[in-house]
C-alpha cells in the first residue's frame, strides 16, 4: 500500500508500519520462506504497492495466482479480522493495470528474442554444452558476424552450424580445430531445445524492453509472465529471465539513485538461476545485479531459503522478508541458522527461533534505511493485497490481452531474410554453377569422341575404295592381255570385258557400303 506519509508500506509490527524507502528500493531484495508460508501474497503486496507509486513491475506467475492482481479485491473474514492490527478502517480495494505475457504465446502476448540477442554464452547454458562445445558455438557466432549473417531463429543457427561443419578446414588455422563430431553434438542439443518449444521463443519481432517501463493512469503497469508451462523447462525459464536482466542492463541508461525505481523485477524460483551455472556466468550475473541498480532497476529474488542464493549475490540484497522455515533435518537447521545470521539482530527475540515459529502471513522484515544501512529485524505481519487473491478466469485474461495497447505488436511472427535464406541461396547458386560445369564437360567430351571417330571412318572408306579400284584395274588389265595374246577382238570378248569391269565395280561398291554401314552401326551401339 503506497501512502505518501508512509511510503512503500509493506508490513506492520509492534512498533508501527514497516516501509521500503523509495530511493533504496533499487538496492534489491529477497523474499524467502517454505512452501505455503505466504511468499506469493507478499510478492503481490509489494508489486501493487510499487504500482500505486507509479513504478512498473515484472513478475513470473508460477501457478496463475498473480493474475488476480488485475482485478479489484474484496473484503473477506480474514481481512476484516486483521484491519485493526494495521490501523486501517476502510481499505480502498483496487486493481492494477496488467499486461499478460507468455513465451509460448498461449496465455499472453508472445515474448521473443533473436538467437543473436541471446548470445553464445546464454545459449550454451540453455543447451548444457560442455567447454569444447561452448568454444565451437562461440566460433560459429564469430563467423556469422564476419560474414554478415543474421542469426534470428533456430533454423538460422542450424544452417550456420551445418555450413561451418562443411567448411571447417578453412577456419582451423584461424580459430582452432572445429570437429564435425562437436558440431553434431551441438545440433543434437539444439534439436532437444526445439522439442521443448524453444522455437516459439526465438524469432522476430523481438521483445522491446521499454514495454516493461510504462505507466497507465499514474500507476505502474504490471507485466505478468505466465510461467506454469515454462517451469517445466527450468533451464529455459531461468535463462530467459537472465536474458531479460541482461537486456535491461545493456539497454537502459545510467540514472543513479532515483526517488523511486524505474522498474522492479521479481525473480521467482530464484534457485533455478544458479543451479548448474558455470563460474564465468555466475560472475556475469553478479556483475549485472551489482550494476543494474544504477540503471534504476531493483531485483527481488523469491526462493525457499537464503542458502539458495550465492553468498556474493546474497550480500547485495538489502530489503528482506523472511517467512517461516522448517527445520526437520540437520541441513534444514543449518539453513535456519544462515537465514538468521543475515539479519541485524533484535535484542527482543532470538531470530533463529522466531523463523521456525512464524505463522502464515507473518515474517521477519528488515529494510534499508535512508542511509542504506539495514534496519533491525522486526517480527511483522504482511499487509493484505487490495487486488484479488487468486487466478482470473480465461475470459478475463483474454479481455485484458485484447484491450492492451500492445495487442497485435508481437502476435504475428516475422521471418525476414537471415542466415538460413542467405546460405540456401548460396547453396543453390553453387549447385547451378556445378551443374553448368558438368554439362559443359560432358558436351566437350562428346565432341572430342566424335572427332576421334571421324579419321578412322575416312581411313576405312579410302581403303575400301582403293581395294575396289585395284580389283577393277586388275580385271580390265587381264581382259586386255587376253585379247592381245589371242589377237582377236570380237563382240563376245567385248561383252566379257564389260562383264569383268561391271563385276569388279559392283564388288567395289559392296565393299565401300559394307565398311560405311559397319562403322555407322558401331558408333550407334557405342
XYZ file of C-alpha atoms in Angstrom:
526
model
C 0.000 0.000 0.000
C 1.561 3.268 -1.104
C 0.958 6.301 1.073
C 2.974 9.483 0.842
C 3.377 9.719 4.594
C 4.330 6.058 4.929
C 5.987 5.418 1.579
C 6.009 1.836 0.281
C 4.034 0.350 3.161
C 4.524 -3.429 3.207
C 4.135 -4.759 6.769
C 3.177 -3.827 10.297
C 4.966 -4.704 13.536
C 4.525 -3.852 17.230
C 6.326 -0.552 16.762
C 4.337 0.506 13.698
C 4.480 0.477 9.894
C 7.395 -1.050 8.009
C 8.010 0.556 4.602
C 10.619 0.268 1.890
C 12.454 3.545 1.439
C 11.761 4.690 -2.131
C 15.323 5.635 -3.060
C 16.588 2.372 -1.579
C 14.122 0.143 -3.422
C 16.648 -0.345 -6.240
C 19.097 -1.922 -3.757
C 17.380 -5.236 -4.447
C 15.681 -7.619 -2.067
C 14.812 -11.156 -1.002
C 11.519 -12.882 -0.170
C 12.216 -16.307 1.348
C 10.248 -18.995 3.135
C 8.986 -22.551 2.968
C 6.134 -23.573 0.680
C 2.754 -22.300 1.906
C 4.071 -19.585 4.232
C 2.799 -16.627 2.186
C 5.606 -15.688 -0.244
C 3.242 -15.210 -3.217
C 0.933 -12.873 -1.274
C 3.959 -10.890 -0.062
C 5.123 -10.556 -3.672
C 1.613 -9.372 -4.674
C 1.508 -6.797 -1.853
C 4.932 -5.442 -2.827
C 4.060 -5.335 -6.533
C 0.773 -3.460 -6.092
C 2.439 -1.043 -3.667
C 5.047 -0.209 -6.308
C 2.233 0.014 -8.865
C 0.357 2.626 -6.798
C 3.593 4.631 -6.560
C 3.874 4.648 -10.370
C 6.625 2.009 -10.578
C 6.107 -0.734 -13.228
C 6.961 -4.313 -12.245
C 7.749 -7.575 -13.977
C 6.930 -10.903 -12.319
C 6.665 -14.562 -13.250
C 3.374 -16.247 -12.348
C 4.079 -19.860 -11.442
C 0.588 -21.082 -10.601
C -1.619 -18.413 -12.159
C -2.330 -16.819 -8.753
C -0.649 -13.499 -9.539
C -3.044 -12.857 -12.427
C -5.571 -11.751 -9.778
C -3.626 -8.507 -9.383
C -5.565 -7.336 -12.469
C -8.898 -7.485 -10.603
C -10.346 -5.452 -7.728
C -10.103 -7.242 -4.383
C -12.932 -7.655 -1.922
C -13.483 -7.892 1.799
C -13.185 -11.295 3.458
C -13.450 -12.514 7.023
C -9.672 -12.896 7.227
C -9.047 -9.321 6.054
C -11.777 -7.876 8.280
C -10.228 -9.557 11.295
C -6.791 -8.058 10.585
C -7.852 -4.479 9.816
C -7.434 -3.269 13.450
C -3.884 -4.703 13.523
C -2.887 -2.428 10.657
C -4.845 0.612 11.802
C -6.932 0.557 8.603
C -10.675 1.179 8.729
C -11.964 1.287 5.163
C -9.497 -0.236 2.701
C -9.865 1.007 -0.870
C -9.753 -2.196 -2.896
C -8.355 -1.635 -6.373
C -6.784 -3.442 -9.305
C -3.539 -2.790 -11.154
C -3.084 -2.224 -14.888
C -1.732 -5.544 -16.176
C -0.206 -6.963 -19.336
C -0.050 -10.713 -19.664
C 2.929 -12.273 -21.445
C 3.758 -15.850 -22.413
C 6.912 -17.187 -24.059
C 4.745 -19.727 -25.900
C 2.139 -17.123 -26.891
C -0.763 -19.063 -25.367
C -1.767 -17.079 -22.252
C -0.447 -13.668 -23.179
C 1.498 -11.554 -25.646
C 4.431 -13.548 -27.085
C 7.903 -12.680 -25.831
C 10.657 -13.425 -28.341
C 14.369 -12.858 -28.685
C 16.670 -13.470 -31.625
C 19.446 -16.037 -31.388
C 21.987 -13.211 -31.741
C 20.419 -11.304 -28.839
C 20.564 -14.378 -26.625
C 24.265 -14.820 -27.460
C 26.502 -17.900 -27.291
C 27.048 -17.785 -23.519
C 23.378 -17.981 -22.547
C 22.631 -20.440 -25.367
C 25.441 -22.666 -24.152
C 23.871 -22.699 -20.677
C 20.452 -23.349 -22.155
C 21.708 -26.342 -24.170
C 24.007 -27.532 -21.339
C 27.071 -27.669 -23.595
C 30.492 -28.696 -22.331
C 33.574 -26.464 -22.566
C 34.621 -27.708 -26.028
C 31.122 -27.360 -27.478
C 30.802 -23.916 -25.920
C 34.019 -22.864 -27.639
C 32.833 -24.084 -31.045
C 29.494 -22.303 -30.598
C 31.386 -19.065 -29.953
C 33.352 -19.618 -33.174
C 30.117 -20.159 -35.127
C 28.767 -16.831 -33.845
C 32.050 -15.110 -34.754
C 31.989 -16.498 -38.309
C 28.343 -15.421 -38.713
C 29.303 -11.883 -37.673
C 32.252 -11.819 -40.083
C 30.066 -12.917 -42.992
C 27.250 -10.532 -42.059
C 24.749 -13.364 -41.492
C 21.834 -12.671 -39.142
C 21.046 -15.396 -36.594
C 17.387 -14.803 -35.815
C 15.712 -18.153 -35.207
C 16.677 -21.776 -34.662
C 16.773 -22.662 -38.363
C 19.331 -19.874 -38.855
C 21.586 -21.336 -36.177
C 21.088 -24.867 -37.501
C 22.014 -23.880 -41.075
C 25.016 -21.911 -39.790
C 26.262 -24.933 -37.837
C 25.853 -27.097 -40.953
C 27.753 -24.583 -43.103
C 30.652 -24.358 -40.628
C 30.845 -28.167 -40.475
C 31.249 -28.293 -44.284
C 33.880 -25.513 -44.326
C 35.616 -26.276 -41.022
C 39.068 -26.699 -42.598
C 39.001 -23.089 -43.802
C 38.886 -21.827 -40.198
C 41.101 -24.327 -38.387
C 44.266 -22.204 -38.545
C 42.372 -19.053 -37.521
C 40.203 -20.312 -34.672
C 41.433 -23.802 -33.873
C 40.024 -27.237 -34.518
C 36.303 -27.424 -35.352
C 35.359 -31.076 -35.440
C 32.272 -32.352 -37.236
C 31.518 -34.513 -34.178
C 31.332 -31.432 -31.929
C 29.042 -29.672 -34.401
C 26.859 -32.786 -34.420
C 26.625 -32.759 -30.613
C 25.506 -29.103 -30.674
C 22.929 -29.932 -33.352
C 21.502 -32.689 -31.126
C 21.292 -30.311 -28.160
C 19.561 -27.772 -30.407
C 17.056 -30.422 -31.501
C 16.258 -31.197 -27.867
C 15.790 -27.498 -27.165
C 13.490 -27.241 -30.166
C 11.375 -30.149 -28.934
C 10.797 -28.230 -25.672
C 9.103 -25.430 -27.603
C 12.043 -23.015 -27.727
C 11.461 -22.369 -31.441
C 8.461 -20.231 -30.370
C 10.753 -18.058 -28.280
C 13.479 -17.435 -30.875
C 12.414 -15.140 -33.680
C 11.025 -11.746 -34.548
C 9.533 -9.334 -33.691
C 11.850 -9.442 -30.694
C 10.649 -8.073 -27.377
C 11.156 -4.372 -26.703
C 12.478 -3.879 -23.163
C 10.832 -0.447 -22.959
C 7.419 -2.152 -22.998
C 8.189 -3.129 -19.393
C 8.717 0.504 -18.348
C 5.283 2.004 -18.915
C 2.578 3.516 -16.741
C -1.169 3.914 -17.143
C -3.286 6.456 -15.251
C -0.367 7.246 -12.959
C 0.079 3.591 -11.983
C 2.940 1.349 -12.991
C 1.915 -1.402 -15.406
C 2.326 -4.930 -14.035
C 3.888 -7.274 -16.621
C 2.857 -10.807 -15.603
C 4.602 -13.717 -17.330
C 2.623 -16.980 -17.474
C 5.201 -19.463 -16.212
C 3.216 -22.593 -15.349
C 4.250 -24.298 -18.619
C 7.617 -22.576 -18.785
C 8.504 -24.028 -15.370
C 8.541 -27.499 -16.906
C 11.792 -26.438 -18.634
C 13.750 -24.901 -15.727
C 16.764 -24.026 -17.891
C 14.625 -22.190 -20.421
C 12.808 -20.332 -17.635
C 15.896 -19.155 -15.786
C 17.899 -18.403 -18.944
C 15.010 -16.385 -20.359
C 14.758 -14.234 -17.213
C 18.520 -13.834 -17.153
C 18.343 -12.644 -20.772
C 15.734 -10.061 -19.767
C 18.019 -8.795 -16.998
C 20.972 -8.637 -19.395
C 18.884 -6.688 -21.939
C 17.800 -4.219 -19.259
C 21.387 -3.803 -18.131
C 22.780 -3.261 -21.646
C 19.894 -1.075 -22.897
C 18.942 1.311 -20.091
C 20.970 4.476 -19.414
C 22.698 5.277 -16.141
C 20.405 7.254 -13.808
C 21.919 6.725 -10.349
C 19.690 6.604 -7.240
C 16.200 7.905 -8.073
C 13.420 8.743 -5.585
C 11.720 5.575 -6.880
C 12.972 2.811 -9.199
C 12.148 2.819 -12.925
C 11.322 -0.904 -12.741
C 11.139 -3.655 -10.129
C 11.940 -7.157 -11.358
C 10.644 -10.105 -9.293
C 12.576 -13.328 -9.960
C 10.532 -16.250 -8.571
C 12.094 -19.700 -8.004
C 15.441 -17.920 -7.995
C 17.412 -21.057 -7.131
C 16.953 -22.199 -10.742
C 19.100 -19.315 -11.904
C 22.124 -20.614 -10.047
C 21.772 -24.389 -10.499
C 24.452 -25.904 -12.780
C 25.724 -22.459 -13.745
C 29.358 -22.015 -14.764
C 31.723 -19.783 -12.792
C 32.008 -17.389 -15.745
C 28.240 -16.963 -15.963
C 27.881 -16.573 -12.199
C 30.418 -13.761 -12.366
C 28.356 -12.113 -15.091
C 25.138 -12.461 -13.054
C 26.864 -10.897 -10.062
C 28.103 -8.021 -12.228
C 24.628 -7.394 -13.662
C 22.997 -7.404 -10.212
C 25.695 -5.168 -8.756
C 25.496 -2.553 -11.514
C 21.887 -2.642 -12.706
C 20.689 -0.647 -9.694
C 22.405 2.396 -11.226
C 20.033 1.911 -14.204
C 17.086 2.369 -11.830
C 16.150 -1.338 -11.668
C 15.533 -3.229 -8.434
C 15.688 -7.042 -8.423
C 13.799 -9.083 -5.814
C 14.526 -12.807 -5.581
C 11.854 -15.202 -4.306
C 13.028 -18.595 -3.067
C 12.673 -21.004 -0.158
C 15.935 -20.373 1.668
C 18.643 -17.692 1.550
C 21.122 -20.544 1.047
C 19.729 -20.921 -2.493
C 21.493 -17.668 -3.400
C 25.299 -17.499 -3.805
C 26.895 -15.546 -0.966
C 28.338 -12.773 -3.157
C 24.880 -12.061 -4.582
C 23.046 -12.533 -1.273
C 25.172 -9.729 0.197
C 23.674 -7.282 -2.330
C 20.041 -7.917 -1.332
C 19.298 -5.149 1.155
C 15.492 -5.372 1.610
C 14.478 -8.692 3.150
C 11.311 -10.533 4.080
C 11.827 -13.936 5.677
C 8.803 -16.200 6.127
C 8.834 -19.391 8.184
C 11.355 -22.165 7.611
C 11.063 -25.756 8.816
C 13.999 -27.474 10.475
C 13.403 -31.209 10.191
C 16.956 -32.221 9.272
C 20.483 -31.009 10.125
C 20.595 -29.384 6.697
C 17.351 -27.506 7.433
C 18.712 -26.373 10.819
C 21.808 -25.038 9.108
C 19.625 -23.142 6.626
C 17.670 -21.570 9.517
C 20.914 -20.519 11.195
C 22.173 -18.998 7.929
C 18.909 -17.119 7.403
C 19.040 -15.741 10.942
C 22.628 -14.600 10.529
C 21.717 -12.477 7.502
C 19.660 -10.110 9.694
C 20.696 -7.344 12.031
C 19.740 -8.852 15.394
C 16.846 -7.601 17.510
C 17.527 -7.918 21.264
C 13.846 -8.573 21.996
C 13.815 -12.056 20.406
C 16.079 -14.766 19.029
C 15.980 -14.606 15.253
C 16.591 -18.319 14.582
C 13.809 -19.367 16.962
C 11.408 -16.809 15.524
C 11.951 -18.097 11.973
C 10.645 -21.538 12.920
C 7.585 -20.169 14.767
C 6.235 -17.688 12.239
C 2.594 -18.034 11.218
C 1.299 -17.872 7.626
C 1.404 -14.227 6.512
C 3.888 -13.380 9.240
C 7.571 -12.690 8.520
C 10.842 -11.282 9.769
C 11.348 -7.968 7.981
C 14.377 -5.731 7.531
C 14.526 -2.852 5.018
C 17.328 -0.403 4.275
C 17.097 2.981 5.979
C 17.679 6.394 4.388
C 21.446 5.938 4.617
C 21.402 2.457 3.084
C 22.030 0.570 6.342
C 19.859 -2.482 7.182
C 17.338 -1.845 9.922
C 16.967 -4.054 12.984
C 14.900 -7.119 12.100
C 11.268 -6.977 13.172
C 8.665 -9.673 13.534
C 5.776 -8.359 11.471
C 2.574 -9.192 9.636
C 2.436 -8.622 5.896
C -0.381 -6.399 4.621
C -3.267 -7.942 2.674
C -3.499 -7.228 -1.067
C -6.039 -4.677 -2.317
C -6.365 -6.655 -5.529
C -7.895 -10.111 -5.963
C -6.151 -13.063 -4.338
C -6.208 -15.982 -6.777
C -6.316 -16.557 -10.516
C -8.531 -14.817 -13.076
C -10.809 -16.675 -15.457
C -9.775 -17.449 -19.013
C -12.297 -14.931 -20.310
C -10.970 -12.166 -18.069
C -7.425 -12.894 -19.188
C -8.428 -12.784 -22.861
C -10.239 -9.444 -22.412
C -7.177 -7.889 -20.776
C -4.918 -9.141 -23.592
C -7.189 -7.685 -26.301
C -7.518 -4.341 -24.527
C -3.760 -3.923 -24.151
C -2.050 -1.088 -26.024
C 0.489 -3.568 -27.403
C -2.120 -6.033 -28.662
C -1.021 -7.219 -32.110
C 2.532 -5.887 -31.766
C 4.110 -9.287 -31.145
C 1.340 -11.685 -32.153
C 2.367 -12.254 -35.800
C 5.853 -13.759 -36.308
C 8.123 -12.178 -38.933
C 10.506 -14.351 -40.946
C 12.773 -11.958 -42.833
C 15.869 -12.866 -44.819
C 18.586 -14.099 -42.496
C 21.337 -16.731 -42.338
C 19.065 -19.614 -43.403
C 17.820 -17.889 -46.566
C 21.246 -16.486 -47.461
C 23.025 -19.817 -47.054
C 20.272 -21.595 -49.015
C 20.681 -19.072 -51.843
C 24.456 -19.602 -51.821
C 23.986 -23.382 -51.921
C 21.521 -23.156 -54.840
C 23.859 -20.854 -56.749
C 26.819 -23.185 -56.181
C 24.720 -26.162 -57.336
C 23.655 -24.315 -60.500
C 27.290 -23.470 -61.308
C 28.311 -27.084 -60.699
C 25.530 -28.405 -62.971
C 26.553 -25.966 -65.724
C 30.193 -27.018 -65.437
C 29.174 -30.686 -65.579
C 27.052 -30.044 -68.668
C 29.904 -28.225 -70.448
C 32.350 -31.010 -69.542
C 30.019 -33.694 -70.926
C 29.490 -31.776 -74.177
C 33.237 -31.258 -74.615
C 33.978 -34.955 -74.069
C 31.240 -35.989 -76.523
C 32.612 -33.650 -79.191
C 36.128 -34.957 -78.718
C 34.853 -38.508 -79.007
C 33.111 -37.756 -82.324
C 36.231 -36.051 -83.670
C 38.298 -39.102 -82.796
C 35.903 -41.397 -84.668
C 35.926 -39.388 -87.920
C 39.537 -40.111 -89.046
C 39.071 -43.862 -88.543
C 35.929 -43.907 -90.627
C 37.519 -41.990 -93.554
C 40.545 -44.256 -93.459
C 38.363 -47.349 -93.778
C 36.367 -45.902 -96.690
C 39.528 -44.862 -98.584
C 40.979 -48.295 -98.045
C 37.802 -49.893 -99.434
C 37.824 -47.558 -102.459
C 41.492 -48.330 -103.183
C 40.826 -52.041 -102.926
C 37.872 -51.786 -105.283
C 39.799 -49.655 -107.804
C 42.729 -52.036 -107.718
C 40.417 -55.005 -108.335
C 38.743 -53.235 -111.238
C 42.066 -52.270 -112.855
C 43.340 -55.810 -112.449
C 40.251 -57.224 -114.130
C 40.453 -54.795 -117.051
C 44.170 -55.376 -117.490
C 43.617 -59.145 -117.503
C 40.993 -58.834 -120.223
C 43.253 -56.641 -122.363
C 46.202 -59.060 -122.119
C 43.966 -61.942 -123.087
C 42.785 -60.041 -126.163
C 46.310 -59.199 -127.281
C 47.524 -62.770 -126.920
C 44.653 -64.206 -128.990
C 44.884 -61.363 -131.489
C 41.114 -61.382 -131.831
C 38.558 -58.739 -130.927
C 35.050 -59.990 -131.139
C 31.724 -58.902 -129.794
C 31.785 -61.709 -127.283
C 35.149 -60.670 -125.965
C 33.950 -57.099 -125.615
C 30.957 -58.340 -123.673
C 33.186 -60.442 -121.483
C 35.401 -57.423 -120.743
C 32.385 -55.335 -119.853
C 31.148 -58.054 -117.540
C 34.530 -58.157 -115.818
C 34.501 -54.352 -115.260
C 30.883 -54.415 -114.107
C 31.502 -57.242 -111.672
C 34.603 -55.539 -110.333
C 32.740 -52.232 -109.897
C 29.848 -53.949 -108.122
C 32.290 -55.683 -105.809
C 33.962 -52.333 -105.037
C 30.586 -50.691 -104.311
C 29.585 -53.536 -101.973
C 32.894 -53.230 -100.120
C 32.526 -49.457 -99.595
C 28.883 -49.811 -98.477
C 29.777 -52.594 -96.083
C 32.532 -50.549 -94.417
C 30.353 -47.457 -94.117
C 27.452 -49.407 -92.592
C 29.700 -51.275 -90.138
C 31.275 -48.011 -88.946
C 27.964 -46.173 -88.510
C 26.303 -49.062 -86.653
C 29.354 -49.382 -84.453
C 29.013 -45.712 -83.407
C 25.324 -46.114 -82.708
C 25.904 -49.113 -80.468
C 28.616 -47.289 -78.545
